[in-house]
Amino acid sequence: MSYKEIEEVDVILLWGSNAREAHPIFFHHLMSGLDNGARMYAVDPRRTSSATFADVWLGLNLGSDIAMSNTVAREIIHQGLVNQNFIDHSTTGFDTYAESVEPFTLEVGAELTGVPAEAIAEMARAYATADKAQILWTLGITEHHNGVDNVFALCNLALLTGHVGRWGSGLVPLRGQNNVQGGGDMGALPNKFPGFQNITDPAAQAKFRTAYGVDLPDEDGLHLTLMFEAMDRGEITSAYVIGENPADSEADIEFARATLRGLDTLVVQDIFMTRTAELADVVLPASVGWVESDGTVTSSERRVQRVRAAVSPPGEAKHDQDIIGELARRLGYDWGRPDSIELWDELRSLSPLHAGMSYQRLDAKGLQWPCPSLEHPGTPFLHSWLWDDDLGGHPPAPFTVVEAAGPKEELSVEFPMRLTTGRALDSFNTGVQSGGFDSPIRYGDALDINPADAASLDLLDGERVLVSSARGSVEMPIRFQPEIPRGLTFTTFHFPEFVDINVLTSDAWDKKSGTAEFKAASIRIDKIEAPAAENHSEVDHHG
Amino acid sequence: MSKESIVTVSIDGKMVSVAAGATLLDACRQAGVDTPTLCYADNLTAANACRVCVVEVEGSRTLVPSCSRSAEDAMVVQTDSERVRHSRKMVLEFLGSGVDLSQADDLAGWIDYYGSEPDRYGPDRAMIKEEVRIQDSLYIRDYDKCVLCYKCVSACGEDAQHSFAIAVAGRGFDARIRTEFDVRLPDSACVYCGNCVAVCPTNALQFKTEFDLRKMGEWKPTEQAVTRTVCSYCGVGCNLEVHVQDDTIVKVTSPDDHDVTSGHLCIKGRFGWSYVQPGQSAAEEGD
Amino acid sequence: MADLHLSEDLASEAEVSAIDSAIAELGLDPAVVQETPRLVRGGNRRRASRRHGLLPALHALQRESGWISPGGLNHISKVLQVPPAEAYGVASFYELFRVDSPPDHDGNVVHVCVDAACQIAGSAKTIASLEAQGVAVHRSPCLGQCERPVAQFIQGRQRPDSVEADGVENGSIDGVLWDLPQKHDPSLKLLARVGRIDPTSLEAYVGSGGYRALARAFTLGASKVVEEVLSSGLAGRGGAAFPTGIKWQAVAAESGQKYVVANADESEPGTFKDRTLMENDPFALVEALTIAGFATGATKGWIYVRGEYPLAVQRLQNAIDAARDAGFVGQGIARSSIEFDIEIRRGAGAYICGEETALFNSLEGFRGEPRQKPPFPTTHGLFARPTAINNPETLLNVLSIVLDGGEAYAASGTEGSSGTKLFCLSGNVVRPGIYEVEFGPTLGEVLELAGGVVGNLRAILLGGAAGSFVGPDMLDLPLTMEATRDAGLSLGSGVIMAFNDEVDLGAVVTRIAEFFRNESCGQCVPCRVGSLRQHELLESSLSSSRGEEPLGIVSGSAPALLLEEMDRVMKDASICGLGHTASTAVRSAIELGLMRSSR
């Protein structure tokens, strides 16, 4: 997809994304779409600042996304609103899928999601009958123990209606970091070479072996969550961490920190002395990628763009590629000192997706991959082959039957409330970058809670409380939020030095992606100390 | 392009063809005619307020604003007639008579060119006199320099940010850009994207970094290098122009013509760079 | 969580109730509705469709609290989802809304007119005496009661606004019939019912021939009505004299939702004709607007009445309600299948809102700033839809055009000016008031209708503050559009204000300049700054010389030349008619030597 597409769309399903705060400039494009007449349905347990722009907010139960999408699917099928030609021509597995969603009547869906049936039916109709419709999501979909299934569930809706592979219609996952897409492009995945070529593909193996002049592993590696488990079992004893702060960012943080401490050797290469770096045996100071180095990053619309050095790095900090090259030299491999263009041109020679992207062409506005040749203009959206007569030689797109499982962690008497997490506009992840400027709109991490829930716990706005999950406890202030549904709480995670929120988050993770269930934990809130007696009686009768 | 979608107009006797829907300003640019603008920006809806870009169109009773008037086939346009020169001179003169244009770099040449004399309205004339508003460590607002071009309002509102933290309040010469009841900016809907600052043509809105450096006499635009790069935060891929003076970032903007940002950023892209140079920021606390 | 950011100020219960009921009266529910704790409806479309509730909501708050309180504004912002900075920007645009601080009195404000007719009748004394009594006084631009200076208008707190001179109780719609100077003239057309027929009674209206024109319009059919209006030669009576039929034809040719609007924001100093019509023959405007809707294919009509005309609003609302009850307004009007409804909007004190595009913005809930034209209202009018907007006097002419045919109408008046015209005579005349004249008589003849001038005639302000001063040498000027145009003048809204040689015309002209300075919306530079500098220059030139040896401003002098330079840029480069005409009267006064102070 391209951001521009949403300016021309008719219906937007914003699902598990608070793009207003997490992707503000993408949201500008979205708002243009709304100004141009698009209808938006926001599916989110919270009425986020993004959801306030929606025509309809559907506040589903935390983790009931598949129940919702299956209900939508059944409604579309039963109302005869499927795109039968598209299904027949471009997909497989419809019958089995249709059977799997059959139990999800509007009544059942309403029961499972907590959202009134009419609203689900309305969204289903709006999506199915739109000329151009998009489903957008971010971590509200993926950071669940069944995040991959959540994604499949949304893809199924696009396949039912043909809202994919056309300009304006599509599935839009928004990337959370400036180069998380580029990391994937470059092969920073356990199962891919650069350009998303499979490690297990013999042809790719041969190509990279020849190019690099070394033997390469021919089976998939471990993703982060599995690495931590392997460290825990003692199978991995050393780690080299570049530009990541797992000692603050991992779910179930105490486990992660203990694991890192248990390593024989921990090398951290970073621009900050992060909490992870503090645990390291060796810290390699790196220059800042986007403003002290030359190179490229890839955005959510697959646009590869140039970053350029504008200021010099401080002290002994070095460019990442020079540190790695230096390390290689000491390990016996002298790569010389290739500059960023040479490195990039090597990538282009190996990754067909990027082959046409010379630095010169990237210079002005970047290019969207695939861009296989110097003449190729780049690709504004993917999967257009779904509409080709011969499907461009691809097999048809399969419907995927998914199980409507809720959060791994059930509510219990001991932990009766839900906790979910998200970003604030002026902050970013663990705050190591965004903490550097003085934002007038920053309020710190606080636990948003429905005032009625707070009243039943005898709590006042702003009061510091003890929040506990099965994994640990943290102290933090609460913030009254009348619009958050009862039983749900929310916090940002930008100030781990003050509120170590990932002490609480779930240790469940998705076996298919390795992503942890940051978005759904079960918690308890305890009062730290009783307020003054006169306040007590006042609050009491609300409970 | 089909024939109907092209219109041909005469600009100072020179025939130029532009796409239907193009403005007279576009046509002037195509004809190589330099036109002063103030409230117009390529990345905002034309406000059509300042009237400094007026041109004379044959058959039109009044002059027309080139920024917001569509070119029509066979229009005959004069951009340097006595009427046009007079109106432009007077508009600039009126502006200069009421506000401080000393940092409106783009206007200085035009004021000279048209021979505007703001001081001929006498020393007792009404001028805008307000305290500089310093209410946080990110921007300042100096309304003595405000020409009421509406750009900040558009950027804060429906042309970009949709926060609507500021609007024009009051009427006539007493009209000002205001938050509701003039509440402090941190108490308003402002989310500090800085898009208002980026579009301000007269430096009435300034980044605090620039304001502080100017106060110290250390603001040296001619010694600044501007490097284009990509924001380090979320995955949208906003292009940044990093303005560097003495190996230090002094401000961040975004190119108007970039498809992703159209020149607009969020608070993180605009101000989230301080970590690169801890302790070097010149910003002082606001009141 | 909500993107709308409100301060912690809360509205009082009374404010909430006043605002909520004002919005409910419009048939609107809040822009955001929580249907269940898990389902909220909101979004652009709902918000945009309710924005026009802003002006009525601000009126309700002002009336309740005597000002636009932060808490009250928060409540309005929340209910209508209008960002508070925008709502504040709108509120602060209008004279009738107080935004700076709560009233330091009981909240009732007496607005006293300080414009020409009242100025020369002693408004300064009136203000001084009211203030001495402890009354909260607001110096107001022309209140549209020039026939009965010094004009006053009482803005009520927690009670309806009123005009004492109307002679009716607060909030009451019945009352005295207006005393018309030409009452017994059988040739009156537009004024035929004024002062003779009970303006509150639909029966009386129908009994005097009312609603015959609508019936006739249905018989003719919409396109024939437009043809009749075209052939009548009717030109707009608001000042610009644009052919009404051409406007209607253009709107009729458009498709989709269309509107007709009666521009009853009569604010041109010296003008009070539309008030007279609306207060005394409100059904006629309702019927005429209905015909306009039928002819152009608009299903909705709006009447935007200036805020200082409470009686007109009351009588129009009564007329609309009565007409709706009787089936003349609403679904299937007059037993046809036609749908047509009418809503009234009150202005809130802004001369500029008489400019048609500013009026649209104001009605839509935005600041009353004019829009760039083109595009014109006939394609992009109210709510960006095709709109026919006419002045009430213009609309009332349509009734006889439909009844008697366009040809017959065109036969009256002169070649270039068909029909009759209402003139507003005020100032130093014997019988100030509204006079209806078939186009043709001269300025002197019309003045004679009003009993002639009191004292020695020095100058006449023709066309209002946006018009020009003429001297006694122009008494032979025929008051037709063609003759005035040829003389470089304009009939404007029909203002004829006479000044004798005892009037301090320097002060009058300076006040006119101040009027434009105050009423400029501030959007465009030529008008915003030009109107200010013009007023400053007049003030300093006259006041510095107001000692023993007054100099004034004479043609060709340095200040006169500078004023001329300013006039040129305002005429050439302002967005709208306000700027274009803000210096016309001043220049004409200098040319006539009126600024050469006689004392």
PDB file of N, CA and C in Angstrom, chain B residues 1-8 17-22 30:
ATOM      1  N   MET B   1      -2.388  14.536 -22.124  1.00  0.00           N
ATOM      2  CA  MET B   1      -3.442  15.410 -21.597  1.00  0.00           C
ATOM      3  C   MET B   1      -4.336  15.893 -22.736  1.00  0.00           C
ATOM      4  N   SER B   2      -5.635  15.805 -22.547  1.00  0.00           N
ATOM      5  CA  SER B   2      -6.547  16.205 -23.620  1.00  0.00           C
ATOM      6  C   SER B   2      -6.571  17.727 -23.737  1.00  0.00           C
ATOM      7  N   LYS B   3      -7.082  18.181 -24.855  1.00  0.00           N
ATOM      8  CA  LYS B   3      -7.044  19.608 -25.134  1.00  0.00           C
ATOM      9  C   LYS B   3      -7.861  20.411 -24.113  1.00  0.00           C
ATOM     10  N   GLU B   4      -9.005  19.812 -23.675  1.00  0.00           N
ATOM     11  CA  GLU B   4      -9.873  20.543 -22.751  1.00  0.00           C
ATOM     12  C   GLU B   4      -9.193  20.763 -21.398  1.00  0.00           C
ATOM     13  N   SER B   5      -8.272  19.893 -21.078  1.00  0.00           N
ATOM     14  CA  SER B   5      -7.698  20.021 -19.746  1.00  0.00           C
ATOM     15  C   SER B   5      -6.511  20.989 -19.721  1.00  0.00           C
ATOM     16  N   ILE B   6      -6.318  21.674 -20.806  1.00  0.00           N
ATOM     17  CA  ILE B   6      -5.243  22.678 -20.874  1.00  0.00           C
ATOM     18  C   ILE B   6      -5.877  24.043 -21.102  1.00  0.00           C
ATOM     19  N   VAL B   7      -5.426  25.029 -20.349  1.00  0.00           N
ATOM     20  CA  VAL B   7      -5.897  26.382 -20.643  1.00  0.00           C
ATOM     21  C   VAL B   7      -4.681  27.251 -20.946  1.00  0.00           C
ATOM     22  N   THR B   8      -4.908  28.214 -21.808  1.00  0.00           N
ATOM     23  CA  THR B   8      -3.809  29.094 -22.196  1.00  0.00           C
ATOM     24  C   THR B   8      -4.151  30.512 -21.773  1.00  0.00           C
ATOM     25  N   SER B  17       0.614  27.841 -21.195  1.00  0.00           N
ATOM     26  CA  SER B  17      -0.439  26.840 -21.066  1.00  0.00           C
ATOM     27  C   SER B  17      -0.265  26.097 -19.754  1.00  0.00           C
ATOM     28  N   VAL B  18      -1.371  25.981 -19.043  1.00  0.00           N
ATOM     29  CA  VAL B  18      -1.322  25.255 -17.765  1.00  0.00           C
ATOM     30  C   VAL B  18      -2.493  24.283 -17.732  1.00  0.00           C
ATOM     31  N   ALA B  19      -2.409  23.327 -16.824  1.00  0.00           N
ATOM     32  CA  ALA B  19      -3.496  22.362 -16.676  1.00  0.00           C
ATOM     33  C   ALA B  19      -4.728  23.083 -16.151  1.00  0.00           C
ATOM     34  N   ALA B  20      -5.902  22.648 -16.609  1.00  0.00           N
ATOM     35  CA  ALA B  20      -7.144  23.215 -16.083  1.00  0.00           C
ATOM     36  C   ALA B  20      -7.146  23.016 -14.578  1.00  0.00           C
ATOM     37  N   GLY B  21      -7.611  24.021 -13.856  1.00  0.00           N
ATOM     38  CA  GLY B  21      -7.602  23.925 -12.405  1.00  0.00           C
ATOM     39  C   GLY B  21      -6.370  24.574 -11.809  1.00  0.00           C
ATOM     40  N   ALA B  22      -5.366  24.818 -12.626  1.00  0.00           N
ATOM     41  CA  ALA B  22      -4.183  25.521 -12.125  1.00  0.00           C
ATOM     42  C   ALA B  22      -4.562  26.961 -11.816  1.00  0.00           C
ATOM     43  N   GLN B  30       4.966  29.626 -14.231  1.00  0.00           N
ATOM     44  CA  GLN B  30       5.361  29.000 -15.484  1.00  0.00           C
ATOM     45  C   GLN B  30       5.901  30.030 -16.472  1.00  0.00           C
TER      46      GLN B  30
END
